[in-house]
């Protein structure tokens, strides 16, 4: 299902705007009790200060997204509202579409301060 299509209050089909695919993916994952969300992007992970981050906690990512930090390219940040649906049993992975492989390495986003 396309994650960016929705309906208005008048029941008209509309696009939901920037980041809506992230929001839909995390919302659906939470509803069905998914263990992992895989975000397929045009970059191979989350980048901070020009460096790819292999792992980042959802708390840290939420802080980064909410403080308006500007990032160097390449970068990938998940829609802040989507992180509201992230739960403690879930992980997320940001990977590049160029790999054509859902098992590709990227950046792992995990709940909590520490993750095994």
mmCIF file with all atom_site columns, N, CA, C and O in Angstrom, residues 28-77:
data_model
loop_
_atom_site.group_PDB
_atom_site.id
_atom_site.type_symbol
_atom_site.label_atom_id
_atom_site.label_alt_id
_atom_site.label_comp_id
_atom_site.label_asym_id
_atom_site.label_entity_id
_atom_site.label_seq_id
_atom_site.pdbx_PDB_ins_code
_atom_site.Cartn_x
_atom_site.Cartn_y
_atom_site.Cartn_z
_atom_site.occupancy
_atom_site.B_iso_or_equiv
_atom_site.pdbx_formal_charge
_atom_site.auth_seq_id
_atom_site.auth_comp_id
_atom_site.auth_asym_id
_atom_site.auth_atom_id
_atom_site.pdbx_PDB_model_num
ATOM 1   N N  . UNK A 1 28 ? 1.423  1.182  11.029 1.00 0.00 ? 28 UNK A N  1
ATOM 2   C CA . UNK A 1 28 ? 0.984  -0.171 10.661 1.00 0.00 ? 28 UNK A CA 1
ATOM 3   C C  . UNK A 1 28 ? 1.801  -1.214 11.419 1.00 0.00 ? 28 UNK A C  1
ATOM 4   O O  . UNK A 1 28 ? 1.260  -2.196 11.918 1.00 0.00 ? 28 UNK A O  1
ATOM 5   N N  . UNK A 1 29 ? 3.109  -0.999 11.529 1.00 0.00 ? 29 UNK A N  1
ATOM 6   C CA . UNK A 1 29 ? 3.969  -1.936 12.259 1.00 0.00 ? 29 UNK A CA 1
ATOM 7   C C  . UNK A 1 29 ? 3.514  -2.080 13.705 1.00 0.00 ? 29 UNK A C  1
ATOM 8   O O  . UNK A 1 29 ? 3.457  -3.187 14.250 1.00 0.00 ? 29 UNK A O  1
ATOM 9   N N  . UNK A 1 30 ? 3.183  -0.959 14.336 1.00 0.00 ? 30 UNK A N  1
ATOM 10  C CA . UNK A 1 30 ? 2.720  -1.017 15.721 1.00 0.00 ? 30 UNK A CA 1
ATOM 11  C C  . UNK A 1 30 ? 1.383  -1.757 15.806 1.00 0.00 ? 30 UNK A C  1
ATOM 12  O O  . UNK A 1 30 ? 1.181  -2.590 16.685 1.00 0.00 ? 30 UNK A O  1
ATOM 13  N N  . UNK A 1 31 ? 0.474  -1.484 14.866 1.00 0.00 ? 31 UNK A N  1
ATOM 14  C CA . UNK A 1 31 ? -0.846 -2.124 14.879 1.00 0.00 ? 31 UNK A CA 1
ATOM 15  C C  . UNK A 1 31 ? -0.768 -3.639 14.708 1.00 0.00 ? 31 UNK A C  1
ATOM 16  O O  . UNK A 1 31 ? -1.547 -4.374 15.318 1.00 0.00 ? 31 UNK A O  1
ATOM 17  N N  . UNK A 1 32 ? 0.163  -4.109 13.895 1.00 0.00 ? 32 UNK A N  1
ATOM 18  C CA . UNK A 1 32 ? 0.247  -5.553 13.643 1.00 0.00 ? 32 UNK A CA 1
ATOM 19  C C  . UNK A 1 32 ? 1.284  -6.242 14.528 1.00 0.00 ? 32 UNK A C  1
ATOM 20  O O  . UNK A 1 32 ? 1.484  -7.446 14.429 1.00 0.00 ? 32 UNK A O  1
ATOM 21  N N  . UNK A 1 33 ? 1.940  -5.482 15.398 1.00 0.00 ? 33 UNK A N  1
ATOM 22  C CA . UNK A 1 33 ? 2.922  -6.063 16.307 1.00 0.00 ? 33 UNK A CA 1
ATOM 23  C C  . UNK A 1 33 ? 4.203  -6.498 15.625 1.00 0.00 ? 33 UNK A C  1
ATOM 24  O O  . UNK A 1 33 ? 4.828  -7.479 16.034 1.00 0.00 ? 33 UNK A O  1
ATOM 25  N N  . UNK A 1 34 ? 4.621  -5.764 14.603 1.00 0.00 ? 34 UNK A N  1
ATOM 26  C CA . UNK A 1 34 ? 5.843  -6.115 13.871 1.00 0.00 ? 34 UNK A CA 1
ATOM 27  C C  . UNK A 1 34 ? 7.079  -5.944 14.740 1.00 0.00 ? 34 UNK A C  1
ATOM 28  O O  . UNK A 1 34 ? 7.116  -5.085 15.620 1.00 0.00 ? 34 UNK A O  1
ATOM 29  N N  . UNK A 1 35 ? 8.078  -6.756 14.489 1.00 0.00 ? 35 UNK A N  1
ATOM 30  C CA . UNK A 1 35 ? 9.358  -6.675 15.198 1.00 0.00 ? 35 UNK A CA 1
ATOM 31  C C  . UNK A 1 35 ? 10.299 -5.658 14.569 1.00 0.00 ? 35 UNK A C  1
ATOM 32  O O  . UNK A 1 35 ? 11.177 -5.128 15.236 1.00 0.00 ? 35 UNK A O  1
ATOM 33  N N  . UNK A 1 36 ? 10.134 -5.434 13.259 1.00 0.00 ? 36 UNK A N  1
ATOM 34  C CA . UNK A 1 36 ? 11.077 -4.576 12.551 1.00 0.00 ? 36 UNK A CA 1
ATOM 35  C C  . UNK A 1 36 ? 10.371 -3.798 11.456 1.00 0.00 ? 36 UNK A C  1
ATOM 36  O O  . UNK A 1 36 ? 9.475  -4.300 10.799 1.00 0.00 ? 36 UNK A O  1
ATOM 37  N N  . UNK A 1 37 ? 10.817 -2.554 11.289 1.00 0.00 ? 37 UNK A N  1
ATOM 38  C CA . UNK A 1 37 ? 10.409 -1.716 10.171 1.00 0.00 ? 37 UNK A CA 1
ATOM 39  C C  . UNK A 1 37 ? 11.662 -1.504 9.336  1.00 0.00 ? 37 UNK A C  1
ATOM 40  O O  . UNK A 1 37 ? 12.720 -1.167 9.879  1.00 0.00 ? 37 UNK A O  1
ATOM 41  N N  . UNK A 1 38 ? 11.550 -1.717 8.035  1.00 0.00 ? 38 UNK A N  1
ATOM 42  C CA . UNK A 1 38 ? 12.676 -1.456 7.145  1.00 0.00 ? 38 UNK A CA 1
ATOM 43  C C  . UNK A 1 38 ? 12.315 -0.259 6.287  1.00 0.00 ? 38 UNK A C  1
ATOM 44  O O  . UNK A 1 38 ? 11.352 -0.310 5.522  1.00 0.00 ? 38 UNK A O  1
ATOM 45  N N  . UNK A 1 39 ? 13.065 0.811  6.462  1.00 0.00 ? 39 UNK A N  1
ATOM 46  C CA . UNK A 1 39 ? 12.856 2.010  5.652  1.00 0.00 ? 39 UNK A CA 1
ATOM 47  C C  . UNK A 1 39 ? 13.828 1.962  4.487  1.00 0.00 ? 39 UNK A C  1
ATOM 48  O O  . UNK A 1 39 ? 15.046 1.995  4.681  1.00 0.00 ? 39 UNK A O  1
ATOM 49  N N  . UNK A 1 40 ? 13.291 1.873  3.303  1.00 0.00 ? 40 UNK A N  1
ATOM 50  C CA . UNK A 1 40 ? 14.119 1.853  2.100  1.00 0.00 ? 40 UNK A CA 1
ATOM 51  C C  . UNK A 1 40 ? 14.231 3.287  1.611  1.00 0.00 ? 40 UNK A C  1
ATOM 52  O O  . UNK A 1 40 ? 13.232 3.954  1.379  1.00 0.00 ? 40 UNK A O  1
ATOM 53  N N  . UNK A 1 41 ? 15.461 3.749  1.481  1.00 0.00 ? 41 UNK A N  1
ATOM 54  C CA . UNK A 1 41 ? 15.734 5.153  1.220  1.00 0.00 ? 41 UNK A CA 1
ATOM 55  C C  . UNK A 1 41 ? 16.697 5.302  0.050  1.00 0.00 ? 41 UNK A C  1
ATOM 56  O O  . UNK A 1 41 ? 17.159 4.322  -0.520 1.00 0.00 ? 41 UNK A O  1
ATOM 57  N N  . UNK A 1 42 ? 16.999 6.531  -0.278 1.00 0.00 ? 42 UNK A N  1
ATOM 58  C CA . UNK A 1 42 ? 17.984 6.769  -1.325 1.00 0.00 ? 42 UNK A CA 1
ATOM 59  C C  . UNK A 1 42 ? 19.407 6.808  -0.771 1.00 0.00 ? 42 UNK A C  1
ATOM 60  O O  . UNK A 1 42 ? 20.363 6.946  -1.518 1.00 0.00 ? 42 UNK A O  1
ATOM 61  N N  . UNK A 1 43 ? 19.547 6.692  0.547  1.00 0.00 ? 43 UNK A N  1
ATOM 62  C CA . UNK A 1 43 ? 20.858 6.600  1.185  1.00 0.00 ? 43 UNK A CA 1
ATOM 63  C C  . UNK A 1 43 ? 20.906 5.350  2.045  1.00 0.00 ? 43 UNK A C  1
ATOM 64  O O  . UNK A 1 43 ? 19.875 4.752  2.339  1.00 0.00 ? 43 UNK A O  1
ATOM 65  N N  . UNK A 1 44 ? 22.097 4.952  2.458  1.00 0.00 ? 44 UNK A N  1
ATOM 66  C CA . UNK A 1 44 ? 22.238 3.664  3.149  1.00 0.00 ? 44 UNK A CA 1
ATOM 67  C C  . UNK A 1 44 ? 22.235 3.756  4.667  1.00 0.00 ? 44 UNK A C  1
ATOM 68  O O  . UNK A 1 44 ? 22.753 2.886  5.344  1.00 0.00 ? 44 UNK A O  1
ATOM 69  N N  . UNK A 1 45 ? 21.641 4.800  5.215  1.00 0.00 ? 45 UNK A N  1
ATOM 70  C CA . UNK A 1 45 ? 21.538 4.899  6.658  1.00 0.00 ? 45 UNK A CA 1
ATOM 71  C C  . UNK A 1 45 ? 21.360 6.316  7.134  1.00 0.00 ? 45 UNK A C  1
ATOM 72  O O  . UNK A 1 45 ? 21.167 7.234  6.347  1.00 0.00 ? 45 UNK A O  1
ATOM 73  N N  . UNK A 1 46 ? 21.440 6.476  8.438  1.00 0.00 ? 46 UNK A N  1
ATOM 74  C CA . UNK A 1 46 ? 21.373 7.786  9.062  1.00 0.00 ? 46 UNK A CA 1
ATOM 75  C C  . UNK A 1 46 ? 22.790 8.342  9.124  1.00 0.00 ? 46 UNK A C  1
ATOM 76  O O  . UNK A 1 46 ? 23.712 7.650  9.547  1.00 0.00 ? 46 UNK A O  1
ATOM 77  N N  . UNK A 1 47 ? 22.950 9.571  8.704  1.00 0.00 ? 47 UNK A N  1
ATOM 78  C CA . UNK A 1 47 ? 24.252 10.230 8.716  1.00 0.00 ? 47 UNK A CA 1
ATOM 79  C C  . UNK A 1 47 ? 24.226 11.409 9.667  1.00 0.00 ? 47 UNK A C  1
ATOM 80  O O  . UNK A 1 47 ? 23.291 12.215 9.646  1.00 0.00 ? 47 UNK A O  1
ATOM 81  N N  . UNK A 1 48 ? 25.241 11.491 10.503 1.00 0.00 ? 48 UNK A N  1
ATOM 82  C CA . UNK A 1 48 ? 25.426 12.627 11.402 1.00 0.00 ? 48 UNK A CA 1
ATOM 83  C C  . UNK A 1 48 ? 26.841 13.144 11.231 1.00 0.00 ? 48 UNK A C  1
ATOM 84  O O  . UNK A 1 48 ? 27.793 12.368 11.266 1.00 0.00 ? 48 UNK A O  1
ATOM 85  N N  . UNK A 1 49 ? 26.970 14.436 11.034 1.00 0.00 ? 49 UNK A N  1
ATOM 86  C CA . UNK A 1 49 ? 28.283 15.054 10.847 1.00 0.00 ? 49 UNK A CA 1
ATOM 87  C C  . UNK A 1 49 ? 29.078 14.375 9.740  1.00 0.00 ? 49 UNK A C  1
ATOM 88  O O  . UNK A 1 49 ? 30.283 14.178 9.864  1.00 0.00 ? 49 UNK A O  1
ATOM 89  N N  . UNK A 1 50 ? 28.406 13.985 8.679  1.00 0.00 ? 50 UNK A N  1
ATOM 90  C CA . UNK A 1 50 ? 29.062 13.387 7.527  1.00 0.00 ? 50 UNK A CA 1
ATOM 91  C C  . UNK A 1 50 ? 29.434 11.924 7.677  1.00 0.00 ? 50 UNK A C  1
ATOM 92  O O  . UNK A 1 50 ? 30.015 11.344 6.769  1.00 0.00 ? 50 UNK A O  1
ATOM 93  N N  . UNK A 1 51 ? 29.116 11.320 8.801  1.00 0.00 ? 51 UNK A N  1
ATOM 94  C CA . UNK A 1 51 ? 29.467 9.921  9.057  1.00 0.00 ? 51 UNK A CA 1
ATOM 95  C C  . UNK A 1 51 ? 28.207 9.068  9.206  1.00 0.00 ? 51 UNK A C  1
ATOM 96  O O  . UNK A 1 51 ? 27.275 9.470  9.903  1.00 0.00 ? 51 UNK A O  1
ATOM 97  N N  . UNK A 1 52 ? 28.212 7.906  8.578  1.00 0.00 ? 52 UNK A N  1
ATOM 98  C CA . UNK A 1 52 ? 27.088 6.989  8.733  1.00 0.00 ? 52 UNK A CA 1
ATOM 99  C C  . UNK A 1 52 ? 27.109 6.410  10.138 1.00 0.00 ? 52 UNK A C  1
ATOM 100 O O  . UNK A 1 52 ? 28.138 5.999  10.641 1.00 0.00 ? 52 UNK A O  1
ATOM 101 N N  . UNK A 1 53 ? 25.951 6.375  10.758 1.00 0.00 ? 53 UNK A N  1
ATOM 102 C CA . UNK A 1 53 ? 25.790 5.813  12.090 1.00 0.00 ? 53 UNK A CA 1
ATOM 103 C C  . UNK A 1 53 ? 25.267 4.385  11.925 1.00 0.00 ? 53 UNK A C  1
ATOM 104 O O  . UNK A 1 53 ? 24.267 4.163  11.246 1.00 0.00 ? 53 UNK A O  1
ATOM 105 N N  . UNK A 1 54 ? 25.964 3.400  12.528 1.00 0.00 ? 54 UNK A N  1
ATOM 106 C CA . UNK A 1 54 ? 25.527 2.009  12.417 1.00 0.00 ? 54 UNK A CA 1
ATOM 107 C C  . UNK A 1 54 ? 24.321 1.712  13.289 1.00 0.00 ? 54 UNK A C  1
ATOM 108 O O  . UNK A 1 54 ? 23.455 0.932  12.918 1.00 0.00 ? 54 UNK A O  1
ATOM 109 N N  . UNK A 1 55 ? 24.281 2.324  14.481 1.00 0.00 ? 55 UNK A N  1
ATOM 110 C CA . UNK A 1 55 ? 23.192 2.099  15.441 1.00 0.00 ? 55 UNK A CA 1
ATOM 111 C C  . UNK A 1 55 ? 22.868 3.407  16.139 1.00 0.00 ? 55 UNK A C  1
ATOM 112 O O  . UNK A 1 55 ? 23.774 4.174  16.454 1.00 0.00 ? 55 UNK A O  1
ATOM 113 N N  . UNK A 1 56 ? 21.584 3.626  16.416 1.00 0.00 ? 56 UNK A N  1
ATOM 114 C CA . UNK A 1 56 ? 21.165 4.813  17.140 1.00 0.00 ? 56 UNK A CA 1
ATOM 115 C C  . UNK A 1 56 ? 19.874 4.495  17.888 1.00 0.00 ? 56 UNK A C  1
ATOM 116 O O  . UNK A 1 56 ? 19.022 3.766  17.360 1.00 0.00 ? 56 UNK A O  1
ATOM 117 N N  . UNK A 1 57 ? 19.744 5.012  19.101 1.00 0.00 ? 57 UNK A N  1
ATOM 118 C CA . UNK A 1 57 ? 18.520 4.764  19.863 1.00 0.00 ? 57 UNK A CA 1
ATOM 119 C C  . UNK A 1 57 ? 17.414 5.681  19.346 1.00 0.00 ? 57 UNK A C  1
ATOM 120 O O  . UNK A 1 57 ? 17.677 6.770  18.826 1.00 0.00 ? 57 UNK A O  1
ATOM 121 N N  . UNK A 1 58 ? 16.191 5.225  19.504 1.00 0.00 ? 58 UNK A N  1
ATOM 122 C CA . UNK A 1 58 ? 15.052 6.041  19.079 1.00 0.00 ? 58 UNK A CA 1
ATOM 123 C C  . UNK A 1 58 ? 15.005 7.339  19.886 1.00 0.00 ? 58 UNK A C  1
ATOM 124 O O  . UNK A 1 58 ? 14.619 8.386  19.367 1.00 0.00 ? 58 UNK A O  1
ATOM 125 N N  . UNK A 1 59 ? 15.435 7.287  21.150 1.00 0.00 ? 59 UNK A N  1
ATOM 126 C CA . UNK A 1 59 ? 15.458 8.492  21.976 1.00 0.00 ? 59 UNK A CA 1
ATOM 127 C C  . UNK A 1 59 ? 16.423 9.525  21.410 1.00 0.00 ? 59 UNK A C  1
ATOM 128 O O  . UNK A 1 59 ? 16.110 10.705 21.322 1.00 0.00 ? 59 UNK A O  1
ATOM 129 N N  . UNK A 1 60 ? 17.621 9.069  21.036 1.00 0.00 ? 60 UNK A N  1
ATOM 130 C CA . UNK A 1 60 ? 18.603 9.984  20.461 1.00 0.00 ? 60 UNK A CA 1
ATOM 131 C C  . UNK A 1 60 ? 18.120 10.531 19.123 1.00 0.00 ? 60 UNK A C  1
ATOM 132 O O  . UNK A 1 60 ? 18.247 11.728 18.844 1.00 0.00 ? 60 UNK A O  1
ATOM 133 N N  . UNK A 1 61 ? 17.542 9.668  18.294 1.00 0.00 ? 61 UNK A N  1
ATOM 134 C CA . UNK A 1 61 ? 17.047 10.100 16.997 1.00 0.00 ? 61 UNK A CA 1
ATOM 135 C C  . UNK A 1 61 ? 15.901 11.100 17.162 1.00 0.00 ? 61 UNK A C  1
ATOM 136 O O  . UNK A 1 61 ? 15.825 12.082 16.427 1.00 0.00 ? 61 UNK A O  1
ATOM 137 N N  . UNK A 1 62 ? 15.045 10.877 18.151 1.00 0.00 ? 62 UNK A N  1
ATOM 138 C CA . UNK A 1 62 ? 13.948 11.807 18.419 1.00 0.00 ? 62 UNK A CA 1
ATOM 139 C C  . UNK A 1 62 ? 14.499 13.181 18.805 1.00 0.00 ? 62 UNK A C  1
ATOM 140 O O  . UNK A 1 62 ? 14.022 14.209 18.319 1.00 0.00 ? 62 UNK A O  1
ATOM 141 N N  . UNK A 1 63 ? 15.512 13.201 19.656 1.00 0.00 ? 63 UNK A N  1
ATOM 142 C CA . UNK A 1 63 ? 16.129 14.472 20.051 1.00 0.00 ? 63 UNK A CA 1
ATOM 143 C C  . UNK A 1 63 ? 16.717 15.186 18.844 1.00 0.00 ? 63 UNK A C  1
ATOM 144 O O  . UNK A 1 63 ? 16.557 16.395 18.677 1.00 0.00 ? 63 UNK A O  1
ATOM 145 N N  . UNK A 1 64 ? 17.406 14.430 18.009 1.00 0.00 ? 64 UNK A N  1
ATOM 146 C CA . UNK A 1 64 ? 18.044 15.006 16.823 1.00 0.00 ? 64 UNK A CA 1
ATOM 147 C C  . UNK A 1 64 ? 16.988 15.578 15.878 1.00 0.00 ? 64 UNK A C  1
ATOM 148 O O  . UNK A 1 64 ? 17.123 16.689 15.380 1.00 0.00 ? 64 UNK A O  1
ATOM 149 N N  . UNK A 1 65 ? 15.924 14.811 15.644 1.00 0.00 ? 65 UNK A N  1
ATOM 150 C CA . UNK A 1 65 ? 14.870 15.245 14.718 1.00 0.00 ? 65 UNK A CA 1
ATOM 151 C C  . UNK A 1 65 ? 14.115 16.458 15.258 1.00 0.00 ? 65 UNK A C  1
ATOM 152 O O  . UNK A 1 65 ? 13.689 17.309 14.489 1.00 0.00 ? 65 UNK A O  1
ATOM 153 N N  . UNK A 1 66 ? 13.941 16.526 16.560 1.00 0.00 ? 66 UNK A N  1
ATOM 154 C CA . UNK A 1 66 ? 13.113 17.591 17.125 1.00 0.00 ? 66 UNK A CA 1
ATOM 155 C C  . UNK A 1 66 ? 13.863 18.896 17.362 1.00 0.00 ? 66 UNK A C  1
ATOM 156 O O  . UNK A 1 66 ? 13.244 19.936 17.519 1.00 0.00 ? 66 UNK A O  1
ATOM 157 N N  . UNK A 1 67 ? 15.187 18.867 17.349 1.00 0.00 ? 67 UNK A N  1
ATOM 158 C CA . UNK A 1 67 ? 15.909 20.118 17.622 1.00 0.00 ? 67 UNK A CA 1
ATOM 159 C C  . UNK A 1 67 ? 16.270 20.898 16.366 1.00 0.00 ? 67 UNK A C  1
ATOM 160 O O  . UNK A 1 67 ? 16.939 21.915 16.440 1.00 0.00 ? 67 UNK A O  1
ATOM 161 N N  . UNK A 1 68 ? 15.837 20.418 15.207 1.00 0.00 ? 68 UNK A N  1
ATOM 162 C CA . UNK A 1 68 ? 16.054 21.156 13.975 1.00 0.00 ? 68 UNK A CA 1
ATOM 163 C C  . UNK A 1 68 ? 17.487 21.136 13.475 1.00 0.00 ? 68 UNK A C  1
ATOM 164 O O  . UNK A 1 68 ? 17.895 21.999 12.723 1.00 0.00 ? 68 UNK A O  1
ATOM 165 N N  . UNK A 1 69 ? 18.253 20.142 13.893 1.00 0.00 ? 69 UNK A N  1
ATOM 166 C CA . UNK A 1 69 ? 19.641 20.022 13.447 1.00 0.00 ? 69 UNK A CA 1
ATOM 167 C C  . UNK A 1 69 ? 19.702 19.931 11.926 1.00 0.00 ? 69 UNK A C  1
ATOM 168 O O  . UNK A 1 69 ? 18.908 19.248 11.306 1.00 0.00 ? 69 UNK A O  1
ATOM 169 N N  . UNK A 1 70 ? 20.637 20.605 11.329 1.00 0.00 ? 70 UNK A N  1
ATOM 170 C CA . UNK A 1 70 ? 20.848 20.510 9.877  1.00 0.00 ? 70 UNK A CA 1
ATOM 171 C C  . UNK A 1 70 ? 21.935 19.476 9.625  1.00 0.00 ? 70 UNK A C  1
ATOM 172 O O  . UNK A 1 70 ? 22.941 19.437 10.323 1.00 0.00 ? 70 UNK A O  1
ATOM 173 N N  . UNK A 1 71 ? 21.728 18.661 8.645  1.00 0.00 ? 71 UNK A N  1
ATOM 174 C CA . UNK A 1 71 ? 22.619 17.547 8.367  1.00 0.00 ? 71 UNK A CA 1
ATOM 175 C C  . UNK A 1 71 ? 23.341 17.752 7.056  1.00 0.00 ? 71 UNK A C  1
ATOM 176 O O  . UNK A 1 71 ? 22.820 18.341 6.133  1.00 0.00 ? 71 UNK A O  1
ATOM 177 N N  . UNK A 1 72 ? 24.546 17.215 7.012  1.00 0.00 ? 72 UNK A N  1
ATOM 178 C CA . UNK A 1 72 ? 25.291 17.187 5.762  1.00 0.00 ? 72 UNK A CA 1
ATOM 179 C C  . UNK A 1 72 ? 24.752 16.047 4.916  1.00 0.00 ? 72 UNK A C  1
ATOM 180 O O  . UNK A 1 72 ? 24.299 15.041 5.436  1.00 0.00 ? 72 UNK A O  1
ATOM 181 N N  . UNK A 1 73 ? 24.800 16.187 3.602  1.00 0.00 ? 73 UNK A N  1
ATOM 182 C CA . UNK A 1 73 ? 24.385 15.089 2.734  1.00 0.00 ? 73 UNK A CA 1
ATOM 183 C C  . UNK A 1 73 ? 25.536 14.121 2.604  1.00 0.00 ? 73 UNK A C  1
ATOM 184 O O  . UNK A 1 73 ? 26.675 14.538 2.642  1.00 0.00 ? 73 UNK A O  1
ATOM 185 N N  . UNK A 1 74 ? 25.329 12.818 2.425  1.00 0.00 ? 74 UNK A N  1
ATOM 186 C CA . UNK A 1 74 ? 24.008 12.202 2.415  1.00 0.00 ? 74 UNK A CA 1
ATOM 187 C C  . UNK A 1 74 ? 23.472 12.032 3.824  1.00 0.00 ? 74 UNK A C  1
ATOM 188 O O  . UNK A 1 74 ? 24.232 11.877 4.767  1.00 0.00 ? 74 UNK A O  1
ATOM 189 N N  . UNK A 1 75 ? 22.191 12.082 3.976  1.00 0.00 ? 75 UNK A N  1
ATOM 190 C CA . UNK A 1 75 ? 21.570 11.917 5.274  1.00 0.00 ? 75 UNK A CA 1
ATOM 191 C C  . UNK A 1 75 ? 20.218 11.239 5.112  1.00 0.00 ? 75 UNK A C  1
ATOM 192 O O  . UNK A 1 75 ? 19.666 11.174 4.033  1.00 0.00 ? 75 UNK A O  1
ATOM 193 N N  . UNK A 1 76 ? 19.717 10.727 6.167  1.00 0.00 ? 76 UNK A N  1
ATOM 194 C CA . UNK A 1 76 ? 18.363 10.194 6.161  1.00 0.00 ? 76 UNK A CA 1
ATOM 195 C C  . UNK A 1 76 ? 17.832 10.282 7.576  1.00 0.00 ? 76 UNK A C  1
ATOM 196 O O  . UNK A 1 76 ? 18.434 9.751  8.495  1.00 0.00 ? 76 UNK A O  1
ATOM 197 N N  . UNK A 1 77 ? 16.743 10.971 7.739  1.00 0.00 ? 77 UNK A N  1
ATOM 198 C CA . UNK A 1 77 ? 16.117 11.092 9.041  1.00 0.00 ? 77 UNK A CA 1
ATOM 199 C C  . UNK A 1 77 ? 14.653 10.698 8.871  1.00 0.00 ? 77 UNK A C  1
ATOM 200 O O  . UNK A 1 77 ? 14.006 11.080 7.921  1.00 0.00 ? 77 UNK A O  1
#
